[in-house]
PDB file of C-alpha atoms in Angstrom:
ATOM      1  CA  MET A   1     229.649 156.565 115.877  1.00  0.00           C
ATOM      2  CA  ALA A   2     229.083 154.043 118.742  1.00  0.00           C
ATOM      3  CA  GLU A   3     225.650 152.426 119.681  1.00  0.00           C
ATOM      4  CA  LYS A   4     224.657 154.323 123.064  1.00  0.00           C
ATOM      5  CA  ILE A   5     224.220 152.248 126.152  1.00  0.00           C
ATOM      6  CA  LYS A   6     220.998 151.646 127.066  1.00  0.00           C
ATOM      7  CA  ILE A   7     219.365 152.624 130.540  1.00  0.00           C
ATOM      8  CA  LEU A   8     216.381 151.780 132.258  1.00  0.00           C
ATOM      9  CA  TYR A   9     215.113 154.338 134.930  1.00  0.00           C
ATOM     10  CA  ILE A  10     212.089 153.198 136.508  1.00  0.00           C
ATOM     11  CA  ASP A  11     210.244 155.911 139.046  1.00  0.00           C
ATOM     12  CA  ASP A  12     206.405 156.179 140.173  1.00  0.00           C
ATOM     13  CA  GLU A  13     207.385 160.208 140.442  1.00  0.00           C
ATOM     14  CA  MET A  14     207.279 161.805 136.666  1.00  0.00           C
ATOM     15  CA  ASP A  15     209.442 164.567 137.363  1.00  0.00           C
ATOM     16  CA  ASN A  16     212.378 162.436 138.613  1.00  0.00           C
ATOM     17  CA  LEU A  17     211.945 160.542 135.362  1.00  0.00           C
ATOM     18  CA  VAL A  18     211.820 163.882 133.067  1.00  0.00           C
ATOM     19  CA  GLY A  19     214.688 165.021 134.900  1.00  0.00           C
ATOM     20  CA  PHE A  20     217.206 162.040 134.595  1.00  0.00           C
ATOM     21  CA  LYS A  21     216.386 161.531 130.749  1.00  0.00           C
ATOM     22  CA  ALA A  22     217.004 165.598 130.015  1.00  0.00           C
ATOM     23  CA  THR A  23     220.544 164.936 131.841  1.00  0.00           C
ATOM     24  CA  LEU A  24     221.678 161.940 130.677  1.00  0.00           C
ATOM     25  CA  ARG A  25     219.903 161.663 126.962  1.00  0.00           C
ATOM     26  CA  LEU A  26     222.695 163.098 124.771  1.00  0.00           C
ATOM     27  CA  ASP A  27     225.110 160.464 126.236  1.00  0.00           C
ATOM     28  CA  TYR A  28     222.939 157.765 126.625  1.00  0.00           C
ATOM     29  CA  GLN A  29     219.731 155.986 125.005  1.00  0.00           C
ATOM     30  CA  ILE A  30     217.270 156.531 128.257  1.00  0.00           C
ATOM     31  CA  PHE A  31     213.927 154.768 128.656  1.00  0.00           C
ATOM     32  CA  THR A  32     211.863 155.211 131.466  1.00  0.00           C
ATOM     33  CA  ALA A  33     208.792 153.786 133.102  1.00  0.00           C
ATOM     34  CA  VAL A  34     206.577 154.848 135.826  1.00  0.00           C
ATOM     35  CA  ASN A  35     205.600 151.085 137.278  1.00  0.00           C
ATOM     36  CA  ILE A  36     206.507 147.368 137.046  1.00  0.00           C
ATOM     37  CA  PRO A  37     204.402 146.365 133.724  1.00  0.00           C
ATOM     38  CA  GLY A  38     206.230 149.678 132.107  1.00  0.00           C
ATOM     39  CA  ALA A  39     209.614 148.782 132.853  1.00  0.00           C
ATOM     40  CA  MET A  40     209.059 144.797 131.667  1.00  0.00           C
ATOM     41  CA  GLU A  41     207.976 146.661 128.336  1.00  0.00           C
ATOM     42  CA  HIS A  42     210.933 148.174 127.746  1.00  0.00           C
ATOM     43  CA  LEU A  43     213.102 144.782 129.089  1.00  0.00           C
ATOM     44  CA  GLU A  44     211.162 142.628 126.950  1.00  0.00           C
ATOM     45  CA  LYS A  45     211.425 145.025 123.522  1.00  0.00           C
ATOM     46  CA  HIS A  46     214.974 145.709 124.778  1.00  0.00           C
ATOM     47  CA  PRO A  47     217.273 142.972 126.145  1.00  0.00           C
ATOM     48  CA  ASP A  48     220.155 144.648 125.627  1.00  0.00           C
ATOM     49  CA  ILE A  49     219.348 147.404 128.865  1.00  0.00           C
ATOM     50  CA  ARG A  50     222.898 147.549 130.617  1.00  0.00           C
ATOM     51  CA  VAL A  51     221.589 149.680 133.374  1.00  0.00           C
ATOM     52  CA  ILE A  52     218.674 149.578 135.272  1.00  0.00           C
ATOM     53  CA  PHE A  53     217.983 152.536 138.195  1.00  0.00           C
ATOM     54  CA  CYS A  54     215.105 151.621 140.545  1.00  0.00           C
ATOM     55  CA  ASP A  55     212.876 153.778 142.871  1.00  0.00           C
ATOM     56  CA  GLN A  56     212.724 151.786 146.347  1.00  0.00           C
ATOM     57  CA  ARG A  57     209.427 153.026 147.222  1.00  0.00           C
ATOM     58  CA  MET A  58     206.816 151.918 144.284  1.00  0.00           C
ATOM     59  CA  PRO A  59     203.530 150.601 144.277  1.00  0.00           C
ATOM     60  CA  LEU A  60     203.089 146.400 143.356  1.00  0.00           C
ATOM     61  CA  LYS A  61     207.144 145.660 144.456  1.00  0.00           C
ATOM     62  CA  THR A  62     210.207 147.254 145.695  1.00  0.00           C
ATOM     63  CA  GLY A  63     213.123 148.536 143.636  1.00  0.00           C
ATOM     64  CA  VAL A  64     214.997 145.947 145.459  1.00  0.00           C
ATOM     65  CA  GLU A  65     212.262 142.951 144.572  1.00  0.00           C
ATOM     66  CA  PHE A  66     212.448 144.051 141.101  1.00  0.00           C
ATOM     67  CA  LEU A  67     215.881 143.832 140.688  1.00  0.00           C
ATOM     68  CA  LYS A  68     215.963 140.516 142.038  1.00  0.00           C
ATOM     69  CA  ILE A  69     213.515 138.733 140.302  1.00  0.00           C
ATOM     70  CA  TYR A  70     214.096 140.741 136.558  1.00  0.00           C
ATOM     71  CA  ALA A  71     217.528 142.296 136.925  1.00  0.00           C
ATOM     72  CA  VAL A  72     220.474 139.695 138.169  1.00  0.00           C
ATOM     73  CA  PRO A  73     219.262 136.865 135.792  1.00  0.00           C
ATOM     74  CA  THR A  74     219.453 139.030 132.407  1.00  0.00           C
ATOM     75  CA  HIS A  75     222.590 140.383 131.287  1.00  0.00           C
ATOM     76  CA  CYS A  76     222.026 143.676 132.838  1.00  0.00           C
ATOM     77  CA  ARG A  77     225.483 144.682 134.065  1.00  0.00           C
ATOM     78  CA  CYS A  78     224.863 147.021 136.692  1.00  0.00           C
ATOM     79  CA  ALA A  79     221.117 147.837 138.807  1.00  0.00           C
ATOM     80  CA  PHE A  80     220.625 150.581 141.552  1.00  0.00           C
ATOM     81  CA  CYS A  81     218.297 150.634 143.517  1.00  0.00           C
TER      82      CYS A  81
END
């Protein structure tokens, strides 16, 4: 069996994270974070994450700010905000 593509979803609303993971968990390896520090932990532990979905309106940084700083320089293939 092929290794599942790893996806990170960042959103400060827990209901969104739960629904996202429940919907895609069978086909993808899903990581979720409620904030930027949590997302950074996942990216440090799993540098092979290939897709990042990020809420635009979050505390500390907007989704676009986060993706510019952390997703663009990595090997992430797709980033959505």
